[in-house]
Coordinates of C-alpha atoms in Angstrom, one line a residue:
M1 CA -11.6 97.4 -36.3
D2 CA -15.3 98.0 -36.1
S3 CA -17.2 97.4 -39.4
Q4 CA -18.6 100.9 -39.4
V5 CA -15.2 102.5 -39.0
L6 CA -13.9 100.2 -41.7
L7 CA -16.7 101.4 -44.1
V8 CA -15.8 105.1 -43.4
V9 CA -12.1 104.3 -44.2
T10 CA -13.1 102.4 -47.4
A11 CA -15.3 105.4 -48.5
L12 CA -12.3 107.7 -48.0
I13 CA -10.0 105.4 -49.9
V14 CA -12.4 105.0 -52.8
Y15 CA -12.9 108.7 -53.1
I16 CA -9.1 109.4 -53.2
V17 CA -8.5 106.6 -55.7
M18 CA -11.3 107.7 -58.0
T19 CA -10.1 111.4 -57.8
I20 CA -6.5 110.5 -58.6
C21 CA -7.4 108.2 -61.5
A22 CA -9.7 110.8 -63.1
L23 CA -7.2 113.6 -62.6
I24 CA -4.4 111.8 -64.4
P25 CA -5.9 112.0 -67.9
V26 CA -7.3 115.5 -67.3
C27 CA -3.8 116.8 -66.4
I28 CA -2.0 114.9 -69.2
V29 CA -4.4 114.3 -72.1
A30 CA -5.9 117.8 -71.9
K31 CA -2.6 119.3 -73.0
K32 CA -3.0 117.6 -76.4
S33 CA -5.3 118.4 -79.2
S34 CA -8.9 117.3 -78.4
K35 CA -9.2 116.1 -82.0
D36 CA -6.4 113.6 -81.9
C37 CA -7.3 110.0 -81.0
N38 CA -3.6 109.1 -80.4
F39 CA -3.8 106.5 -77.7
S40 CA -1.4 103.7 -78.5
R41 CA -2.7 100.3 -79.2
G42 CA -0.8 98.9 -76.3
T43 CA -2.5 101.4 -73.9
E44 CA -5.9 100.4 -75.3
R45 CA -5.2 96.7 -74.9
I46 CA -4.0 97.2 -71.3
M47 CA -7.2 99.1 -70.4
S48 CA -9.3 96.5 -72.1
F49 CA -7.7 93.6 -70.3
C50 CA -8.0 95.5 -67.0
N51 CA -11.7 96.0 -67.7
C52 CA -12.0 92.2 -68.5
M53 CA -10.5 91.4 -65.1
A54 CA -12.9 93.8 -63.5
G55 CA -15.7 91.9 -65.2
G56 CA -14.4 88.6 -63.9
V57 CA -14.2 90.1 -60.4
F58 CA -17.8 91.3 -60.7
I59 CA -19.0 87.9 -61.8
A60 CA -17.4 86.4 -58.7
M61 CA -18.9 89.1 -56.5
C62 CA -22.4 88.5 -58.0
F63 CA -22.5 84.7 -57.5
L64 CA -20.0 84.1 -54.6
G65 CA -20.7 87.2 -52.6
L66 CA -23.7 89.5 -53.0
L67 CA -26.4 87.0 -54.1
P68 CA -25.6 84.4 -51.4
Y69 CA -25.5 87.2 -48.8
A70 CA -28.8 88.6 -50.0
Q71 CA -30.3 85.1 -49.7
D72 CA -29.0 84.7 -46.2
K73 CA -30.3 88.1 -45.1
T74 CA -33.7 87.5 -46.6
R75 CA -34.0 84.1 -45.0
K76 CA -33.2 85.6 -41.6
V77 CA -35.8 88.4 -42.1
L78 CA -38.5 85.8 -43.1
E79 CA -37.7 83.8 -40.0
D80 CA -37.9 86.9 -37.8
L81 CA -41.3 87.7 -39.3
N82 CA -42.5 84.0 -38.9
I83 CA -43.1 83.8 -42.6
S84 CA -42.7 80.3 -44.3
T85 CA -42.6 80.3 -48.1
D86 CA -40.9 78.5 -50.9
F87 CA -41.0 81.6 -53.1
P88 CA -37.4 82.8 -53.9
A89 CA -37.9 86.3 -52.5
A90 CA -34.2 87.2 -52.6
E91 CA -33.8 86.2 -56.3
F92 CA -37.1 88.0 -57.1
T93 CA -35.9 91.2 -55.5
C94 CA -32.5 90.8 -57.2
I95 CA -34.2 90.8 -60.7
L96 CA -36.2 93.8 -59.6
G97 CA -32.8 95.6 -59.0
F98 CA -31.7 94.4 -62.5
F99 CA -34.8 96.0 -64.1
L100 CA -34.5 99.1 -61.9
I101 CA -31.1 100.1 -63.2
M102 CA -32.0 99.0 -66.7
S103 CA -35.0 101.3 -66.6
V104 CA -33.0 104.2 -65.3
E105 CA -30.3 103.7 -67.9
Q106 CA -32.7 103.4 -70.8
L107 CA -34.7 106.4 -69.7
I108 CA -31.5 108.5 -69.7
L109 CA -30.6 107.2 -73.1
Q110 CA -34.0 108.0 -74.4
C111 CA -33.8 111.6 -73.2
Q112 CA -30.3 111.8 -74.7
Q113 CA -31.4 110.4 -78.1
S114 CA -34.4 112.7 -78.2
K115 CA -32.1 115.7 -77.7
N116 CA -29.8 114.4 -80.5
L117 CA -32.7 113.9 -82.8
Q118 CA -33.9 117.5 -82.2
K119 CA -30.4 118.8 -82.9
G120 CA -29.2 116.4 -85.7
T121 CA -26.1 116.5 -87.8
W122 CA -28.0 117.8 -90.9
D123 CA -30.8 120.4 -90.9
I124 CA -34.1 119.4 -92.4
P125 CA -35.6 122.0 -94.6
Q126 CA -38.7 123.6 -93.1
N127 CA -40.6 124.1 -96.3
L128 CA -41.4 120.4 -96.8
D129 CA -44.8 118.7 -96.2
E130 CA -45.1 116.2 -93.3
T131 CA -44.5 113.1 -95.5
E132 CA -41.3 114.5 -97.0
R133 CA -40.0 115.7 -93.6
S134 CA -40.7 112.3 -92.1
S135 CA -38.9 110.5 -95.0
K136 CA -35.9 112.7 -94.7
L137 CA -35.8 112.4 -91.0
N138 CA -35.8 108.6 -91.2
Y139 CA -33.1 108.8 -93.9
Y140 CA -30.8 110.9 -91.8
K141 CA -31.4 108.6 -88.8
T142 CA -30.6 105.5 -90.9
V143 CA -27.5 107.1 -92.4
R144 CA -26.2 108.0 -88.9
D145 CA -27.0 104.5 -87.5
E146 CA -25.5 102.7 -90.4
S147 CA -22.4 104.9 -90.3
A148 CA -21.9 104.1 -86.7
S149 CA -22.4 100.4 -87.3
E150 CA -19.9 100.3 -90.2
Q151 CA -17.3 102.2 -88.1
L152 CA -17.7 100.0 -85.1
L153 CA -17.2 97.0 -87.4
G154 CA -13.9 98.4 -88.6
K155 CA -15.0 99.0 -92.2
K156 CA -13.4 101.6 -94.5
P157 CA -13.7 105.2 -93.6
L158 CA -16.8 107.1 -94.7
E159 CA -17.3 110.3 -96.4
V160 CA -20.4 112.5 -96.6
V161 CA -20.7 114.0 -100.1
S162 CA -23.0 116.4 -101.8
P163 CA -25.6 115.2 -104.3
E164 CA -24.1 117.6 -106.8
S165 CA -20.9 115.4 -107.1
P166 CA -21.3 114.0 -110.6
S167 CA -18.3 111.6 -110.3
I168 CA -20.0 109.7 -107.5
L169 CA -23.7 110.1 -108.2
K170 CA -23.7 109.9 -112.0
D171 CA -25.1 106.4 -112.1
V172 CA -27.5 106.8 -109.2
S173 CA -31.2 107.5 -109.7
L174 CA -32.8 108.9 -106.5
P175 CA -36.4 109.5 -105.7
R176 CA -37.4 113.2 -105.6
I177 CA -37.5 113.5 -101.8
Y178 CA -33.8 112.4 -101.7
Q179 CA -32.4 114.6 -104.4
N180 CA -31.0 117.2 -102.0
V181 CA -29.9 114.7 -99.3
P182 CA -26.2 114.2 -98.4
M183 CA -24.9 110.8 -99.3
V184 CA -22.5 108.5 -97.4
T185 CA -19.9 106.6 -99.4
F186 CA -16.9 104.4 -98.6
K187 CA -13.4 105.9 -99.4
E188 CA -11.0 103.6 -101.1
E189 CA -7.9 105.0 -99.4
D190 CA -7.0 105.1 -95.7
S191 CA -7.0 108.5 -94.2
D192 CA -5.3 109.8 -91.0
E193 CA -6.6 113.3 -91.4
S194 CA -8.2 115.1 -88.5
L195 CA -12.0 115.3 -88.4
S196 CA -13.4 117.8 -90.9
P197 CA -17.0 118.8 -91.5
G198 CA -17.6 116.1 -94.1
K199 CA -15.5 113.3 -92.9
I200 CA -15.7 110.6 -90.3
P201 CA -12.4 109.0 -89.2
Q202 CA -12.0 105.2 -89.3
A203 CA -12.4 103.3 -86.0
G204 CA -9.4 101.4 -85.0
P205 CA -7.2 100.5 -82.1
N206 CA -6.4 104.2 -81.5
C207 CA -10.0 105.4 -81.3
S208 CA -12.5 103.7 -79.0
H209 CA -16.2 103.1 -79.8
H210 CA -17.2 105.7 -77.3
Q211 CA -15.1 108.3 -79.1
V212 CA -16.6 107.2 -82.5
E213 CA -20.1 107.6 -81.0
M214 CA -19.3 111.1 -79.8
I215 CA -17.9 112.0 -83.2
L216 CA -21.0 110.9 -85.0
K217 CA -23.2 113.0 -82.8
N218 CA -23.7 116.7 -83.3
K219 CA -21.6 118.9 -81.1
S220 CA -24.5 121.0 -80.0
G221 CA -26.0 119.9 -76.7
G222 CA -22.7 118.2 -75.8
T223 CA -22.8 119.6 -72.2
L224 CA -26.2 118.0 -71.7
R225 CA -25.0 114.6 -73.1
L226 CA -22.0 114.8 -70.9
A227 CA -24.1 115.5 -67.8
L228 CA -26.5 112.7 -68.7
L229 CA -23.6 110.3 -69.1
Y230 CA -22.0 111.2 -65.8
M231 CA -25.4 111.0 -64.1
A232 CA -25.9 107.5 -65.3
I233 CA -22.4 106.5 -64.2
S234 CA -23.0 108.2 -60.8
I235 CA -26.2 106.3 -60.3
H236 CA -24.4 103.0 -60.9
S237 CA -21.5 104.0 -58.6
M238 CA -23.9 105.1 -55.9
F239 CA -25.7 101.8 -55.8
E240 CA -22.4 99.9 -55.8
G241 CA -21.3 102.0 -52.8
M242 CA -24.7 101.3 -51.1
A243 CA -24.0 97.5 -51.6
L244 CA -20.7 98.1 -49.7
G245 CA -22.3 100.2 -47.0
L246 CA -24.9 97.6 -46.2
Q247 CA -22.3 95.0 -45.2
T248 CA -21.7 94.2 -41.6
D249 CA -19.2 91.3 -42.1
Q250 CA -15.6 92.6 -42.4
M251 CA -14.7 89.8 -44.7
K252 CA -17.5 90.7 -47.1
I253 CA -16.5 94.4 -46.8
F254 CA -13.0 93.6 -47.9
H255 CA -14.3 91.5 -50.8
L256 CA -16.7 94.1 -52.1
F257 CA -14.1 96.9 -51.5
F258 CA -11.6 95.1 -53.7
A259 CA -14.2 94.7 -56.5
I260 CA -15.5 98.2 -56.4
V261 CA -12.2 100.1 -56.1
F262 CA -10.8 98.1 -59.1
H263 CA -13.9 98.8 -61.2
E264 CA -14.4 102.4 -60.2
A265 CA -10.7 103.3 -60.8
L266 CA -11.1 102.2 -64.4
I267 CA -14.4 104.1 -64.7
A268 CA -12.8 107.3 -63.2
F269 CA -9.9 107.0 -65.6
S270 CA -12.3 106.8 -68.6
V271 CA -14.3 109.7 -67.2
G272 CA -11.1 111.7 -66.9
I273 CA -10.2 111.0 -70.5
T274 CA -13.7 112.1 -71.6
M275 CA -13.4 115.3 -69.7
A276 CA -10.0 116.1 -71.1
K277 CA -11.5 115.6 -74.6
Q278 CA -14.1 118.3 -73.9
Q279 CA -11.4 121.0 -73.7
L280 CA -12.4 121.8 -70.1
T281 CA -10.0 124.0 -68.1
L282 CA -8.0 122.3 -65.4
Q283 CA -10.1 124.1 -62.7
Q284 CA -13.4 122.9 -64.3
G285 CA -12.1 119.4 -64.7
V286 CA -11.0 119.2 -61.0
K287 CA -14.4 120.6 -59.9
Y288 CA -16.4 118.1 -61.9
I289 CA -14.1 115.2 -60.8
L290 CA -14.4 116.1 -57.1
I291 CA -18.2 116.0 -57.4
F292 CA -18.2 112.8 -59.6
S293 CA -16.0 110.9 -57.1
L294 CA -18.6 111.5 -54.3
A295 CA -21.0 108.9 -55.8
V296 CA -19.5 105.8 -54.2
P297 CA -18.9 107.4 -50.8
L298 CA -22.4 108.7 -50.8
G299 CA -23.8 105.2 -51.5
I300 CA -21.6 103.8 -48.7
F301 CA -23.1 106.3 -46.2
L302 CA -26.6 105.7 -47.4
G303 CA -26.0 102.0 -46.9
L304 CA -24.7 102.7 -43.4
I305 CA -27.9 104.7 -42.6
V306 CA -30.1 101.9 -43.8
Q307 CA -28.0 99.4 -41.8
Q308 CA -28.5 101.5 -38.6
A309 CA -32.3 101.6 -38.9
P310 CA -33.8 100.1 -35.7
G311 CA -35.9 97.0 -35.3
T312 CA -37.3 94.7 -37.9
G313 CA -37.8 97.5 -40.4
G314 CA -34.1 98.1 -40.6
S315 CA -33.5 94.4 -41.3
V316 CA -36.2 94.3 -44.0
A317 CA -34.8 97.4 -45.7
S318 CA -31.3 96.0 -45.5
A319 CA -32.3 92.6 -47.0
I320 CA -34.2 94.4 -49.8
F321 CA -31.4 96.7 -50.7
Q322 CA -28.9 93.8 -50.6
S323 CA -31.0 92.0 -53.1
L324 CA -31.4 95.1 -55.3
A325 CA -27.7 95.7 -55.2
A326 CA -27.1 92.1 -56.4
G327 CA -29.4 92.7 -59.4
I328 CA -27.6 96.0 -60.2
F329 CA -24.3 94.2 -60.2
L330 CA -25.7 91.6 -62.5
H331 CA -26.7 94.4 -64.9
V332 CA -23.4 96.1 -64.8
T333 CA -21.6 92.8 -65.3
F334 CA -23.5 91.1 -68.0
L335 CA -25.0 94.0 -70.0
E336 CA -22.1 96.5 -69.8
L337 CA -18.7 95.2 -68.8
V338 CA -18.6 91.8 -70.5
P339 CA -20.5 92.6 -73.8
A340 CA -18.5 95.9 -74.2
E341 CA -15.2 94.1 -74.3
L342 CA -16.3 91.0 -76.3
A343 CA -17.9 93.2 -79.0
N344 CA -14.5 94.0 -80.3
S345 CA -13.1 91.1 -82.4
K346 CA -9.5 91.6 -81.2
D347 CA -7.9 89.4 -78.6
R348 CA -11.1 87.4 -78.0
M349 CA -9.5 84.4 -76.2
A350 CA -7.2 86.7 -74.2
K351 CA -10.2 88.6 -73.0
V352 CA -11.9 85.4 -72.0
A353 CA -8.8 84.4 -70.1
F354 CA -8.7 87.8 -68.3
H355 CA -12.3 87.5 -67.3
F356 CA -11.6 84.0 -65.9
L357 CA -8.4 85.3 -64.2
G358 CA -10.5 88.0 -62.4
F359 CA -13.1 85.5 -61.4
V360 CA -10.4 83.0 -60.0
A361 CA -8.6 85.8 -58.2
M362 CA -11.8 86.8 -56.4
A363 CA -12.7 83.2 -55.7
L364 CA -9.2 82.6 -54.1
V365 CA -9.6 85.8 -52.0
T366 CA -13.0 84.5 -50.8
I367 CA -11.6 81.1 -49.9
T368 CA -8.5 82.5 -48.2
M369 CA -10.3 85.1 -46.2
G370 CA -13.1 82.8 -45.3
S371 CA -10.6 80.2 -43.9
H372 CA -9.2 82.9 -41.6
H373 CA -12.5 84.3 -40.5

């Protein structure tokens, strides 16, 4: 089979797999109350271990697939241009890709946080002078950040209480500017109650850190946050698809397809859960998922277009994008997949084992397919 036909087939398969994986939670979880974090611990562990395996697969793809291939393509381009240099051009471009996706991600997060700050959980009185407003604004921000930190560390549940509560604040002396500020205290008893205006549920195996983050944020502007989240994920997915579309070797196409479809299936499933929690109608969910799933195929076709560019210019563009794609994979692997899983204190060694299992599986696939190539 021609490599271009193979890439078109892989684009179609990835689109179908992502769509199905995202639709499963939308069709099932959406029927339940959006306020219930009732995923079983077993389900959470399975998804976590699968994500760890995906991280291991990405580690293998970075160092056994994309980076060596980018180095080879860059070397051939330099030879064609009669350029002799000891400068590691492929590695340099790879790190540029790393910083590129980091910059895009942080820019999106900065816009998102600015929106959250403008529409915070607590309103700041308008009749204060600039010093008092600044102090209260910093206090609110600190309370929110510390609340999130405590929840993610699995501490006791928190409760926001009014300063007028004498039983709690009778021994507390506050500066004047804090006298009307809500306080956050630890509750002594466990609580399984649903989210209420003054309470934040405890983070545990049945409520992921992404859900806690969404709970701690104000509901206003939620559509924008959702759009920014999906835009960031889509950019990642598009570049992953472009890395696949740039391949001309069928063995490398199979390698990269295996890594991408595994990772994107998990991402699509998580996106589907998030959409279900937003109380979207089934029609809305299907529409958004069909659009979201286009990211990887779009990247594949962009890679094909670059690959078909005539002459030396096409080879140079292909080598540059190969190296950028390697850097993007490094970012996704070592700043997102691996830290996100190891941040949780549960099943630490099991997670390391699943990372290694994913790496070994991909290495064996590389060796096996390479011996038959």
